[in-house]
XYZ file of C-alpha atoms in Angstrom:
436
model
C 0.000 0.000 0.000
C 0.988 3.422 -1.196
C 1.846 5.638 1.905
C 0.796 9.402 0.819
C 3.327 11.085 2.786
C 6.258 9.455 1.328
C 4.480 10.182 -2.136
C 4.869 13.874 -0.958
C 8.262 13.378 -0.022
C 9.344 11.973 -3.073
C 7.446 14.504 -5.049
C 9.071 17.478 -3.080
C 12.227 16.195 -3.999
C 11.929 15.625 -7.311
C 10.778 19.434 -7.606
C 13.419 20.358 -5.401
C 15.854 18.927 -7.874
C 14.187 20.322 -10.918
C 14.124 23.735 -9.106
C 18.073 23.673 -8.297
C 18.678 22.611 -11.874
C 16.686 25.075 -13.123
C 18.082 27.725 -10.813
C 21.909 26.292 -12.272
C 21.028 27.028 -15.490
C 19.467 30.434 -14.818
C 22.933 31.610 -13.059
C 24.765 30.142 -15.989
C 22.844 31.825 -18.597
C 22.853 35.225 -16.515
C 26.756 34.947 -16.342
C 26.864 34.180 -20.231
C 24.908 37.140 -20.512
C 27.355 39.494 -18.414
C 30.661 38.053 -19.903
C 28.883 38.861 -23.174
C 28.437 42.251 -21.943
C 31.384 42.904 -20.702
C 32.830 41.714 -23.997
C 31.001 44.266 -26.107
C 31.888 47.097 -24.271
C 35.714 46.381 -24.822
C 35.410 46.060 -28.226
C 33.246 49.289 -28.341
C 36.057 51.038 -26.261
C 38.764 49.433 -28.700
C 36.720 50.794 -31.934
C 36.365 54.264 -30.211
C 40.021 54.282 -29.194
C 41.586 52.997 -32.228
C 39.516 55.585 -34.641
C 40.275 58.364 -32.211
C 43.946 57.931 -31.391
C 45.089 55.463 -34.552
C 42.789 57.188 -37.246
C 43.250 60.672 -35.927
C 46.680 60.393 -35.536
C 47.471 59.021 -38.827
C 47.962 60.953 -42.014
C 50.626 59.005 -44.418
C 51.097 55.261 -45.403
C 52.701 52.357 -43.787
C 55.503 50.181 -45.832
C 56.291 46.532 -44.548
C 58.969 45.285 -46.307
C 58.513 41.522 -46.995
C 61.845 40.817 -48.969
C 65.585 40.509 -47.892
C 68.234 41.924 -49.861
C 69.490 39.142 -51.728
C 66.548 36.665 -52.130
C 66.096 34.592 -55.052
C 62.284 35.563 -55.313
C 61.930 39.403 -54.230
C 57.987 40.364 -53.713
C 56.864 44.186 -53.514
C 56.808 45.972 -49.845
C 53.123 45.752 -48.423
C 52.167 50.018 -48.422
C 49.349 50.090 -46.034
C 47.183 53.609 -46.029
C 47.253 54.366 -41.950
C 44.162 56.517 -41.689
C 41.807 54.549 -43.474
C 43.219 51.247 -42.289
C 42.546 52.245 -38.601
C 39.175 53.376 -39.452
C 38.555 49.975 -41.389
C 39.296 48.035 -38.173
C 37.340 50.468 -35.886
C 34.353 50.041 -37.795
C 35.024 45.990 -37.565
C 35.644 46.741 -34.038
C 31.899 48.546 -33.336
C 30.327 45.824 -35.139
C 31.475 42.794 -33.379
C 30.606 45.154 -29.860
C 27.315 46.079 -31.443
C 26.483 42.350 -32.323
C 26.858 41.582 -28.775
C 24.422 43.769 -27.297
C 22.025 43.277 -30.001
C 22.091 39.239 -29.544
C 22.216 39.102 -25.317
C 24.572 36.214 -25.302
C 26.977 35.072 -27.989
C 28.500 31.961 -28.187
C 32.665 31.952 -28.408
C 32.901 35.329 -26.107
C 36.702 34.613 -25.500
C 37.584 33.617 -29.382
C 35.977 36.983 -30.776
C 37.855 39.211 -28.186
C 41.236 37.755 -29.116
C 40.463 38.273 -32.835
C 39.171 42.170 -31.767
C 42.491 42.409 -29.617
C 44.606 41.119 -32.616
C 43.272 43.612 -34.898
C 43.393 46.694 -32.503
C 46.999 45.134 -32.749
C 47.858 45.470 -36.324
C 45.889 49.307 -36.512
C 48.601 49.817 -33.679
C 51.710 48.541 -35.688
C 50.388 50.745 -38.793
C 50.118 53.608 -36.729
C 53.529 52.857 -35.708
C 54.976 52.542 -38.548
C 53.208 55.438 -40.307
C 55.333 57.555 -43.165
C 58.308 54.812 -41.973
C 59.143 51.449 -43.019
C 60.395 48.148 -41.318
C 60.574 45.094 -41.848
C 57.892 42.573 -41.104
C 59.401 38.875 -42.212
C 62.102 39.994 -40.151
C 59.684 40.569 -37.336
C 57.837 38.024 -37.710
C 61.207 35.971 -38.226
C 62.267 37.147 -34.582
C 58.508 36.060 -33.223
C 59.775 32.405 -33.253
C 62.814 32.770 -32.168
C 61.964 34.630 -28.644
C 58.894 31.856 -28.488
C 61.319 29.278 -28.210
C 62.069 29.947 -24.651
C 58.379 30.077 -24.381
C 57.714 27.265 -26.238
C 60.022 24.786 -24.326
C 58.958 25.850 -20.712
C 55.264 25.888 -22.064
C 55.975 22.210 -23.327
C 57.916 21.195 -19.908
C 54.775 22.344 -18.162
C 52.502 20.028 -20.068
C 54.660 17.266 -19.804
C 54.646 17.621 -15.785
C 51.110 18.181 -15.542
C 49.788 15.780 -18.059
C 51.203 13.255 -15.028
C 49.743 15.754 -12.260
C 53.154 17.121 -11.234
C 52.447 21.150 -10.889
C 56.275 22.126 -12.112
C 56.794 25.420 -10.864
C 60.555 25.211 -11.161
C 60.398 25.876 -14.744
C 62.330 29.592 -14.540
C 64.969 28.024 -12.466
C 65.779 25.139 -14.813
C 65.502 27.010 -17.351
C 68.469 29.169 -15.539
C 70.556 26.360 -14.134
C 70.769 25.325 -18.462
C 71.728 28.503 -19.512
C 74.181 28.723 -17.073
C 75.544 25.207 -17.525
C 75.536 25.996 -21.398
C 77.593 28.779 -21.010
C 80.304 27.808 -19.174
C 80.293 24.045 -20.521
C 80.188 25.552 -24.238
C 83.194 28.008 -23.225
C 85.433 25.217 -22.494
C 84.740 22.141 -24.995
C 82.105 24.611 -27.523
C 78.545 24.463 -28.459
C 77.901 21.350 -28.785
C 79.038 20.272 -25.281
C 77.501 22.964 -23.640
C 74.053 21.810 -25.145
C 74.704 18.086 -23.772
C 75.996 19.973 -20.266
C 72.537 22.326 -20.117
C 70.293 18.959 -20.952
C 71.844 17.097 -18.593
C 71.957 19.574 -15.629
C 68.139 20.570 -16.448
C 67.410 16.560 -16.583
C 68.888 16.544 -13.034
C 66.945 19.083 -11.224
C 63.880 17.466 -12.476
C 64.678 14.250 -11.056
C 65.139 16.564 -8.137
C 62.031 17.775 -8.118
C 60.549 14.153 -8.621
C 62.080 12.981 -5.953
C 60.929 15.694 -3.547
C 57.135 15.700 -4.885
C 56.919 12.096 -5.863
C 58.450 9.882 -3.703
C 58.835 12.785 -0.392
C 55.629 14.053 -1.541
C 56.519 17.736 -0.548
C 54.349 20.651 -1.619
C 54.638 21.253 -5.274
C 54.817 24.822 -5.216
C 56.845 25.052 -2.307
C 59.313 22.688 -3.774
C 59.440 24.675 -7.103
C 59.958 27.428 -5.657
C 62.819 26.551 -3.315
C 64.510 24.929 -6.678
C 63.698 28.545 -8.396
C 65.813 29.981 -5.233
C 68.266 27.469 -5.309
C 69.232 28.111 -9.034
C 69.060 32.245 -8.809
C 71.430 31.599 -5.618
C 74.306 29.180 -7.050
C 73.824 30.910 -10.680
C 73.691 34.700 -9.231
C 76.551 33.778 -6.544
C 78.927 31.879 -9.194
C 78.262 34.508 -12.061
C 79.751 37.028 -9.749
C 82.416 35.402 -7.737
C 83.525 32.955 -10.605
C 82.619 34.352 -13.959
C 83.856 37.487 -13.494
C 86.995 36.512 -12.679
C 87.782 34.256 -14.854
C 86.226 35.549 -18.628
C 87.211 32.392 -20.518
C 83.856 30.607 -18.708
C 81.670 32.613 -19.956
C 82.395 33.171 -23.593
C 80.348 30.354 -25.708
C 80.007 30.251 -29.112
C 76.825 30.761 -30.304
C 75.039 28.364 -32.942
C 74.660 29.984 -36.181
C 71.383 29.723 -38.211
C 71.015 26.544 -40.850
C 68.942 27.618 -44.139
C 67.466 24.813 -45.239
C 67.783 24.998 -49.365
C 64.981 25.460 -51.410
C 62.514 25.870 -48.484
C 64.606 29.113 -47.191
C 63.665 30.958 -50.789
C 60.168 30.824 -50.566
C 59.108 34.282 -49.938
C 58.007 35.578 -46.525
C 57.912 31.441 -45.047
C 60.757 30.426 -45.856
C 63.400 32.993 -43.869
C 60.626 32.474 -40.759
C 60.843 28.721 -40.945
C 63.377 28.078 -42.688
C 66.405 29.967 -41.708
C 66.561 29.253 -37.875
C 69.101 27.997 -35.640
C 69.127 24.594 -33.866
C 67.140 25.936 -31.341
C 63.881 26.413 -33.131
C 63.996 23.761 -35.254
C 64.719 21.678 -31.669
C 61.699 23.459 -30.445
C 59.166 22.520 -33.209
C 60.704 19.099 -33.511
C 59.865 18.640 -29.696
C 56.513 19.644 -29.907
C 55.613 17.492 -32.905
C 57.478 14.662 -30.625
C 55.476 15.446 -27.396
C 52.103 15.828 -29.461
C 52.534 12.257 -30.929
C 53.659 10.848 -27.652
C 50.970 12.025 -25.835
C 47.997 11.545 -27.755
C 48.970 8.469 -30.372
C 50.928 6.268 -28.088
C 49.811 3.816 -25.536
C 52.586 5.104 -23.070
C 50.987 8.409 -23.459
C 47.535 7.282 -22.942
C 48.923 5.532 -19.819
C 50.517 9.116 -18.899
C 47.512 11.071 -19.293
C 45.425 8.378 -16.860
C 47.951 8.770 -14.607
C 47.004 12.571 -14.519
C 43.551 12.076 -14.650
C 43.017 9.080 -12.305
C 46.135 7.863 -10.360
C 44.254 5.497 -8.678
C 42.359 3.867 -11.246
C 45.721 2.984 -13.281
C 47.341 1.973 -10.876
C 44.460 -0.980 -10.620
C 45.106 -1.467 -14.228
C 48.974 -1.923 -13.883
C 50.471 1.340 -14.354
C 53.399 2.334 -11.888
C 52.308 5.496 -11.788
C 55.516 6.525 -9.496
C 57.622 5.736 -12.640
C 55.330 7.004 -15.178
C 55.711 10.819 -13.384
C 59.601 10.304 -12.902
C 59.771 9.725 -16.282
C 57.696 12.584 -17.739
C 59.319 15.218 -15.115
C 62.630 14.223 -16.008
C 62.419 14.622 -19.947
C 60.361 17.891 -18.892
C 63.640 19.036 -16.958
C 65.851 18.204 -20.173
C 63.767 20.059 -22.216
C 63.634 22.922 -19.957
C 67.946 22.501 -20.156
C 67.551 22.938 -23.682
C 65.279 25.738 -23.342
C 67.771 27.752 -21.311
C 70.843 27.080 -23.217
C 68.958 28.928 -25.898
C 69.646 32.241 -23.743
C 73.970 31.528 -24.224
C 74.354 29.739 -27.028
C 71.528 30.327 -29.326
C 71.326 34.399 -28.347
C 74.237 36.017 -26.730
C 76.923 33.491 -25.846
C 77.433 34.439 -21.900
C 75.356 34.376 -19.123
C 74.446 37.059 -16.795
C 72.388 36.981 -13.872
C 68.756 36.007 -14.117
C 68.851 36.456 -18.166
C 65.632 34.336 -18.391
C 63.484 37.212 -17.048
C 60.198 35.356 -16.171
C 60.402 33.380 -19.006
C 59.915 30.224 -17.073
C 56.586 31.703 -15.817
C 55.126 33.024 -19.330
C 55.722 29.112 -20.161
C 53.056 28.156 -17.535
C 50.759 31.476 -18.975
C 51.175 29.434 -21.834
C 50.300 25.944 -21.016
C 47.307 26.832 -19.564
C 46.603 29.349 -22.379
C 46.980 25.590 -24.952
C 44.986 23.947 -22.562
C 47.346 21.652 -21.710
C 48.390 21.183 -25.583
C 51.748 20.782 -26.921
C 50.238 22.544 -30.101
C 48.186 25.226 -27.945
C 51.330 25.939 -25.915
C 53.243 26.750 -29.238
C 50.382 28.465 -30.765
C 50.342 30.874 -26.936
C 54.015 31.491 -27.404
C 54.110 32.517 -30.453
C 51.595 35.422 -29.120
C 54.192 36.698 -26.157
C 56.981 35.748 -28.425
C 55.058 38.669 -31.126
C 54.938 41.162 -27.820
C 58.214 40.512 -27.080
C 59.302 41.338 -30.864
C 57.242 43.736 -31.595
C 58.269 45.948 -28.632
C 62.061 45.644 -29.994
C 60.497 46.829 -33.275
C 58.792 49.507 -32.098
C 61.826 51.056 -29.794
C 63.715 51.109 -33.278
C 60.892 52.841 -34.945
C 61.217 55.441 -32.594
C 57.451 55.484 -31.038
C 56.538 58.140 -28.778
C 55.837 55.340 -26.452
C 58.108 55.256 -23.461
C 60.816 51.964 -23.186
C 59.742 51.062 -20.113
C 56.205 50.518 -21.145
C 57.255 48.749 -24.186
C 59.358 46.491 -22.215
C 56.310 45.742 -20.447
C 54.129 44.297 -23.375
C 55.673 40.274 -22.940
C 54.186 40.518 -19.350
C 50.985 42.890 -19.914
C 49.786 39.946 -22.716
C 50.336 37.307 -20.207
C 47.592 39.415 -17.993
C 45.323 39.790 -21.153
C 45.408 35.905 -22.079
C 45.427 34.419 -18.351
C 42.611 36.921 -17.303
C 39.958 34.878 -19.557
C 40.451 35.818 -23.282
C 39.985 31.925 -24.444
C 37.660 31.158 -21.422
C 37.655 28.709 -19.128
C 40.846 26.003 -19.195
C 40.502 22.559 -17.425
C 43.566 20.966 -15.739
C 44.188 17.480 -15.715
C 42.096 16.186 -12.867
C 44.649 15.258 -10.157
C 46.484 17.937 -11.144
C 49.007 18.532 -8.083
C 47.770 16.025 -5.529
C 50.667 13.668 -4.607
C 49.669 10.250 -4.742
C 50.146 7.257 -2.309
C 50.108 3.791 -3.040
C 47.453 2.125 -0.825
């Protein structure tokens, strides 16, 4: 026999259920609606800007060279009119903004802000570069090589992650293989110095696998006592050792390789193909790590491990192993990563040279979603800030240095404040795991 008050019991919960779904979906929609918002009064403010201060203050052409002297296929400069150009993307601008308010919520917020950001970009570089002329292969040349850094620590963080090892010792092994690389390449040259920095950045990543995996110490608190570690020894022996004796710190730096045929094809080829070791290393890696991750059974097993510790272990993973593995390739990567700094920029080391680099990296991870590909696609956007404030100091902008120097760091802000949304982690992400 039916008993009417549990009837009403099960009935009130049922519409209790349906109400807190309901009331889920309401807040969702309602903070759709405000990101959307939100969204179209930046572009609105970017249209206004750009038209008042890029349009206004415009009154010749732009000339982008696309051609080096002495190319086998020479191709016309790009001559860009500034005034109308800026207008152009300020009208874009207002219409994307417009669209927003005019359809409540719009579906890919983050992905239309980025592409309203990237053009207020380019009206900026014409405005720049109004009644002047620079070169933009050669900027855009430059783009990949200060991404490599990027790139590499980017690439080390996915490879820690992916096994739900937070590496936050990125910047400091990225230091410790500069340094090695430098002093290493002074005495037995560039090739050595390479082997020295990949072997000294593949040893403080078994460091830090030891202290997170099998100590299970803090992950942030044991990245950043290897960050401290590094500045100390490198600061402390760049100062008491390098400076007295010269001869360990001059490394020869590895020239670029043009790779014939491919380096003549306008505008590509001298980006792609006429880089040193480094960024052909880089790319190579990436392509490597990509395949490895996502079309091999040992990177299946890697990503479980990141997801679900405990549930591969049951299936026969050692997941112990499977992180000391991945954080120790991720600290030889990060080796090579920092010997770019000597031997594939300057060829001698000075004190903290990597400049947040290691950091960016992680800005960039999460901005590729945990994506070998994504990371390289995010630092190829600082490694453009970083460029194209070099570019602009030599054009001579009325913008001050210092807040040129700035740009690497203020996109970092931009992209990690929400311009592609919302990012998920790997689910263990930074919880040590014990072996029941």
């Amino acid at each position: 026999m039916a008993v009417p008050g549990q009837d009403q019991t099960a009935g009130g919960s049922a519409r209790t259920s349906t109400e807190s779904s309901t009331g889920a979906e309401r807040a969702v929609e309602l903070s759709r609606r405000r990101q959307t918002l939100i969204t179209g009064w930046v572009l609105l403010l970017l249209a206004v800007f750009v038209a008042v201060i890029f349009g206004l203050g415009s009154s010749g052409n732009a000339t982008f060279r696309l051609a080096f002297a002495g190319d086998a296929f020479a191709i016309p400069n790009l001559v860009i009119p500034s005034a109308p150009y800026a207008y152009a993307v300020a009208a874009i601008l207002a219409f994307l903004g417009a669209r927003h308010f005019v359809q409540g919520a719009v579906r890919w917020t983050g992905i239309l802000l980025g592409v309203g950001l990237l053009l207020a970009v380019t009206a900026f570089l014409v405005w720049a570069t109004d009644d002047k002329s620079f070169s933009l292969t050669g900027m855009l040349q430059a783009t990949l090589v200060r991404a490599v850094p990027i790139a590499l620590g980017a690439l080390v963080g996915v490879l820690c992650e992916r096994v739900a090892v937070v590496n936050i010792a990125i910047e400091g092994m990225l230091l410790a293989g500069a340094f090695a690389g430098a002093v290493v390449g002074s005495l037995v040259g560039g090739v050595g110095g390479l082997a020295a920095a990949i072997v000294v950045g593949g040893l403080f990543g078994l460091l830090l696998a030891v202290l997170v995996v099998t100590y299970r110490v803090d992950q942030i608190i044991a990245g950043v006592a290897i960050n401290l570690l590094v500045l100390g020894l490198t600061s402390y022996a760049s100062s008491q050792v390098l400076t007295k004796y010269r001869f360990l710190n001059n490394a020869p730096v590895f020239q670029s390789i043009d790779i014939p045929f491919l380096s003549d094809i306008p505008v590509v080829g001298p980006i792609l193909f006429r880089q040193n070791l480094f960024v052909y290393g880089a790319l190579i890696m990436v392509a490597i790590a990509t395949y490895y991750l996502f079309y091999t059974r040992s990177g299946l097993r890697a990503r479980a491990v990141g997801e679900h510790p405990e549930a591969a272990d049951t299936l026969g993973i050692n997941v112990y192993k499977v992180r000391y593995i991945n954080v120790v390739i991720g600290g030889m990567v990060a080796g090579f990563g920092g010997a770019w700094f000597t031997l594939g920029s300057v060829g001698r080391f000075d004190d903290n040279m990597t400049g947040g680099r290691g950091f960016i990296g992680l800005a960039a991870m999460i901005f590729g979603r945990w994506h070998p590909l994504g990371a390289l696609a995010a630092a190829l956007v600082f490694g453009f800030a970083d460029s194209l404030q070099q570019k602009l100091a030599i054009l001579q902008t009325p913008i001050p240095s210092e807040f040129l120097a700035m740009a690497p760091y203020l996109a970092t802000i931009v992209l990690v404040a929400g311009v592609v949304g919302r990012a998920r982690a790997p689910a263990a992400d930074g919880k040590p795991y014990v072996k029941n």
